[in-house]
Amino acid sequence: MAASAGPALDVAYPFRVLYCGNCTLPIEYCEYHPEHDKCKQWLEKNLPVEFEKLCKAADISTDEAGEEKKRQKRGGKGIVKARKKDDGPKQVCLSRAPRGKKKSVTVVTGLNSFNIDLKVASKFFGTKFACGSSVTGDDEIVIQGDVKDELFDIIPEKWPEIDEDFIEDLGDLKR
């Protein structure tokens, strides 16, 4: 059977694509989003007819043994990671660690709890102090040199949401 050159008879043109209000994907792809349950809630509330269609389609897609289809766990760059919400104490910790015999580095932790991009902060510190600065962990920036005392003034000036009371000096630490 050859494919027809014109439009299909059973399809209405132009296509109308419905998008999810939670994940902004077309509603057929919500099941691949990490927050699929929130998508279901939004769909049930705002588009109940489409929700029923998708529920019926999901019932058909189960295997003969009654098990649901297994989702692929691994993924590449296209997967959306769910953000972690830290309800812990918001505190910026500054410390100095030795590097070699006479040299030292300054370690800044806790900026991530204030939703500050660590790469941007690292770049700012490197240009401000004319030294090397890098993100080394989940919530850790290492600045070359002993600049701990200057950071007490610079951090609240650059990021007003961080008060001086939220900055703690941990002293000298071993790395």
Tab-separated table of C-alpha atoms in Angstrom:
chain	number	residue	atom	x	y	z
A	1	MET	CA	0.000	0.000	0.000
A	2	ALA	CA	1.517	3.354	-0.999
A	3	ALA	CA	1.390	6.461	1.171
A	4	SER	CA	-1.006	9.135	0.003
A	5	ALA	CA	0.452	12.409	-1.222
A	6	GLY	CA	-2.303	14.620	0.217
A	7	PRO	CA	-3.773	15.188	3.644
A	8	ALA	CA	-5.330	12.287	5.528
A	9	LEU	CA	-9.114	12.200	5.445
A	10	ASP	CA	-9.628	11.298	9.107
A	11	VAL	CA	-7.428	14.112	10.502
A	12	ALA	CA	-8.583	17.679	11.200
A	13	TYR	CA	-6.209	20.362	9.988
A	14	PRO	CA	-4.522	22.467	11.349
A	15	PHE	CA	-3.354	20.194	14.146
A	16	ARG	CA	-4.300	21.253	17.657
A	17	VAL	CA	-1.647	20.254	20.174
A	18	LEU	CA	-2.503	20.406	23.878
A	19	TYR	CA	0.310	21.233	26.310
A	20	CYS	CA	0.541	20.425	30.004
A	21	GLY	CA	0.502	23.406	32.358
A	22	ASN	CA	2.887	21.692	34.774
A	23	CYS	CA	5.746	20.421	32.575
A	24	THR	CA	4.966	22.355	29.330
A	25	LEU	CA	5.277	19.179	27.265
A	26	PRO	CA	2.528	17.885	24.971
A	27	ILE	CA	0.178	15.895	27.178
A	28	GLU	CA	1.138	12.606	25.504
A	29	TYR	CA	4.697	13.016	26.868
A	30	CYS	CA	3.859	13.931	30.480
A	31	GLU	CA	4.506	10.347	31.571
A	32	TYR	CA	8.234	10.828	30.881
A	33	HIS	CA	8.543	13.879	33.162
A	34	PRO	CA	9.916	13.283	36.699
A	35	GLU	CA	6.881	15.002	38.254
A	36	HIS	CA	4.321	12.851	36.430
A	37	ASP	CA	1.919	12.869	39.404
A	38	LYS	CA	1.652	16.667	39.348
A	39	CYS	CA	0.992	16.503	35.600
A	40	LYS	CA	-1.844	14.038	36.233
A	41	GLN	CA	-3.387	16.351	38.817
A	42	TRP	CA	-3.175	19.361	36.480
A	43	LEU	CA	-4.616	17.377	33.584
A	44	GLU	CA	-7.491	15.997	35.661
A	45	LYS	CA	-8.367	19.496	36.876
A	46	ASN	CA	-8.020	21.443	33.600
A	47	LEU	CA	-8.625	18.920	30.782
A	48	PRO	CA	-10.822	16.113	32.190
A	49	VAL	CA	-11.806	14.741	28.756
A	50	GLU	CA	-8.176	14.348	27.663
A	51	PHE	CA	-7.341	12.895	31.073
A	52	GLU	CA	-9.936	10.151	30.562
A	53	LYS	CA	-8.533	9.373	27.089
A	54	LEU	CA	-5.002	9.060	28.471
A	55	CYS	CA	-6.171	6.883	31.361
A	56	LYS	CA	-7.903	4.505	28.926
A	57	ALA	CA	-4.792	4.434	26.732
A	58	ALA	CA	-2.659	3.628	29.793
A	59	ASP	CA	-4.946	0.719	30.673
A	60	ILE	CA	-4.492	-0.717	27.175
A	61	SER	CA	-0.683	-0.374	27.313
A	62	THR	CA	-0.309	-2.806	30.243
A	63	ASP	CA	1.158	-6.204	29.430
A	64	GLU	CA	-0.878	-9.411	29.308
A	65	ALA	CA	0.638	-10.452	32.646
A	66	GLY	CA	-0.897	-7.382	34.248
A	67	GLU	CA	2.405	-5.622	34.834
A	68	GLU	CA	2.859	-2.050	33.702
A	69	LYS	CA	5.456	-1.209	31.113
A	70	LYS	CA	8.811	-0.476	32.690
A	71	ARG	CA	10.144	3.013	32.087
A	72	GLN	CA	13.692	3.519	31.006
A	73	LYS	CA	15.733	4.656	33.997
A	74	ARG	CA	18.864	6.032	32.386
A	75	GLY	CA	18.889	9.057	30.169
A	76	GLY	CA	21.042	11.615	28.497
A	77	LYS	CA	21.002	15.388	28.549
A	78	GLY	CA	17.320	15.528	27.667
A	79	ILE	CA	16.110	14.230	31.038
A	80	VAL	CA	14.755	16.817	33.438
A	81	LYS	CA	16.065	16.397	36.961
A	82	ALA	CA	13.766	17.114	39.845
A	83	ARG	CA	15.158	19.843	42.071
A	84	LYS	CA	15.971	19.098	45.651
A	85	LYS	CA	14.382	21.396	48.192
A	86	ASP	CA	16.662	21.987	51.159
A	87	ASP	CA	14.714	23.084	54.199
A	88	GLY	CA	17.873	23.072	56.287
A	89	PRO	CA	19.455	26.136	57.835
A	90	LYS	CA	20.520	28.836	55.411
A	91	GLN	CA	24.128	29.487	56.348
A	92	VAL	CA	27.218	30.494	54.392
A	93	CYS	CA	30.377	29.002	55.899
A	94	LEU	CA	33.847	30.398	55.221
A	95	SER	CA	37.044	28.557	56.092
A	96	ARG	CA	40.718	28.515	55.211
A	97	ALA	CA	42.547	25.324	54.255
A	98	PRO	CA	46.291	24.873	53.775
A	99	ARG	CA	47.701	24.230	50.314
A	100	GLY	CA	51.337	23.266	50.349
A	101	LYS	CA	53.675	24.745	52.952
A	102	LYS	CA	52.994	28.486	52.958
A	103	LYS	CA	49.969	28.808	50.707
A	104	SER	CA	46.279	28.463	51.512
A	105	VAL	CA	42.847	28.439	49.880
A	106	THR	CA	39.531	29.844	51.044
A	107	VAL	CA	36.539	27.478	51.012
A	108	VAL	CA	33.007	28.902	50.698
A	109	THR	CA	30.027	26.599	51.347
A	110	GLY	CA	26.305	27.254	51.695
A	111	LEU	CA	25.677	29.615	48.774
A	112	ASN	CA	23.501	26.968	47.134
A	113	SER	CA	20.947	27.225	49.962
A	114	PHE	CA	20.294	30.835	48.876
A	115	ASN	CA	19.696	29.709	45.229
A	116	ILE	CA	22.891	31.365	44.004
A	117	ASP	CA	24.480	29.874	40.890
A	118	LEU	CA	27.848	28.545	42.036
A	119	LYS	CA	29.512	28.929	38.641
A	120	VAL	CA	28.553	32.609	38.486
A	121	ALA	CA	29.717	33.146	42.080
A	122	SER	CA	33.017	31.377	41.370
A	123	LYS	CA	33.608	33.551	38.311
A	124	PHE	CA	32.806	36.670	40.355
A	125	PHE	CA	35.269	35.715	43.117
A	126	GLY	CA	37.995	34.909	40.595
A	127	THR	CA	37.705	38.306	38.882
A	128	LYS	CA	37.254	40.234	42.153
A	129	PHE	CA	40.382	38.803	43.778
A	130	ALA	CA	42.380	38.228	40.549
A	131	CYS	CA	42.947	34.584	41.418
A	132	GLY	CA	41.737	31.112	40.538
A	133	SER	CA	38.338	30.036	41.789
A	134	SER	CA	36.423	26.825	41.119
A	135	VAL	CA	33.342	24.850	42.096
A	136	THR	CA	34.594	21.619	43.663
A	137	GLY	CA	31.494	19.983	45.139
A	138	ASP	CA	27.734	20.165	45.335
A	139	ASP	CA	27.911	23.331	47.413
A	140	GLU	CA	31.585	24.271	47.667
A	141	ILE	CA	33.701	26.962	46.038
A	142	VAL	CA	37.484	27.015	46.476
A	143	ILE	CA	39.242	30.373	46.042
A	144	GLN	CA	43.033	30.452	45.801
A	145	GLY	CA	44.593	32.569	48.507
A	146	ASP	CA	43.477	33.762	51.925
A	147	VAL	CA	40.578	36.118	51.153
A	148	LYS	CA	38.268	35.028	53.975
A	149	ASP	CA	38.200	38.415	55.716
A	150	GLU	CA	37.245	40.296	52.533
A	151	LEU	CA	34.376	37.878	51.848
A	152	PHE	CA	32.511	39.024	54.982
A	153	ASP	CA	31.982	42.412	53.284
A	154	ILE	CA	31.747	41.350	49.634
A	155	ILE	CA	29.112	38.580	49.897
A	156	PRO	CA	26.339	40.749	51.468
A	157	GLU	CA	27.217	43.573	49.059
A	158	LYS	CA	26.922	41.340	45.978
A	159	TRP	CA	23.917	39.277	47.186
A	160	PRO	CA	21.636	41.393	49.442
A	161	GLU	CA	19.526	38.369	50.465
A	162	ILE	CA	22.527	37.091	52.464
A	163	ASP	CA	22.803	39.057	55.684
A	164	GLU	CA	26.066	39.251	57.650
A	165	ASP	CA	24.393	37.176	60.362
A	166	PHE	CA	24.117	34.222	57.935
A	167	ILE	CA	27.904	34.112	57.350
A	168	GLU	CA	29.885	31.910	59.716
A	169	ASP	CA	33.657	31.672	60.122
A	170	LEU	CA	34.809	28.078	60.571
A	171	GLY	CA	38.475	29.038	60.995
A	172	ASP	CA	41.275	26.846	59.640
A	173	LEU	CA	40.309	23.425	58.317
A	174	LYS	CA	42.291	20.505	56.916
A	175	ARG	CA	41.319	19.407	53.420
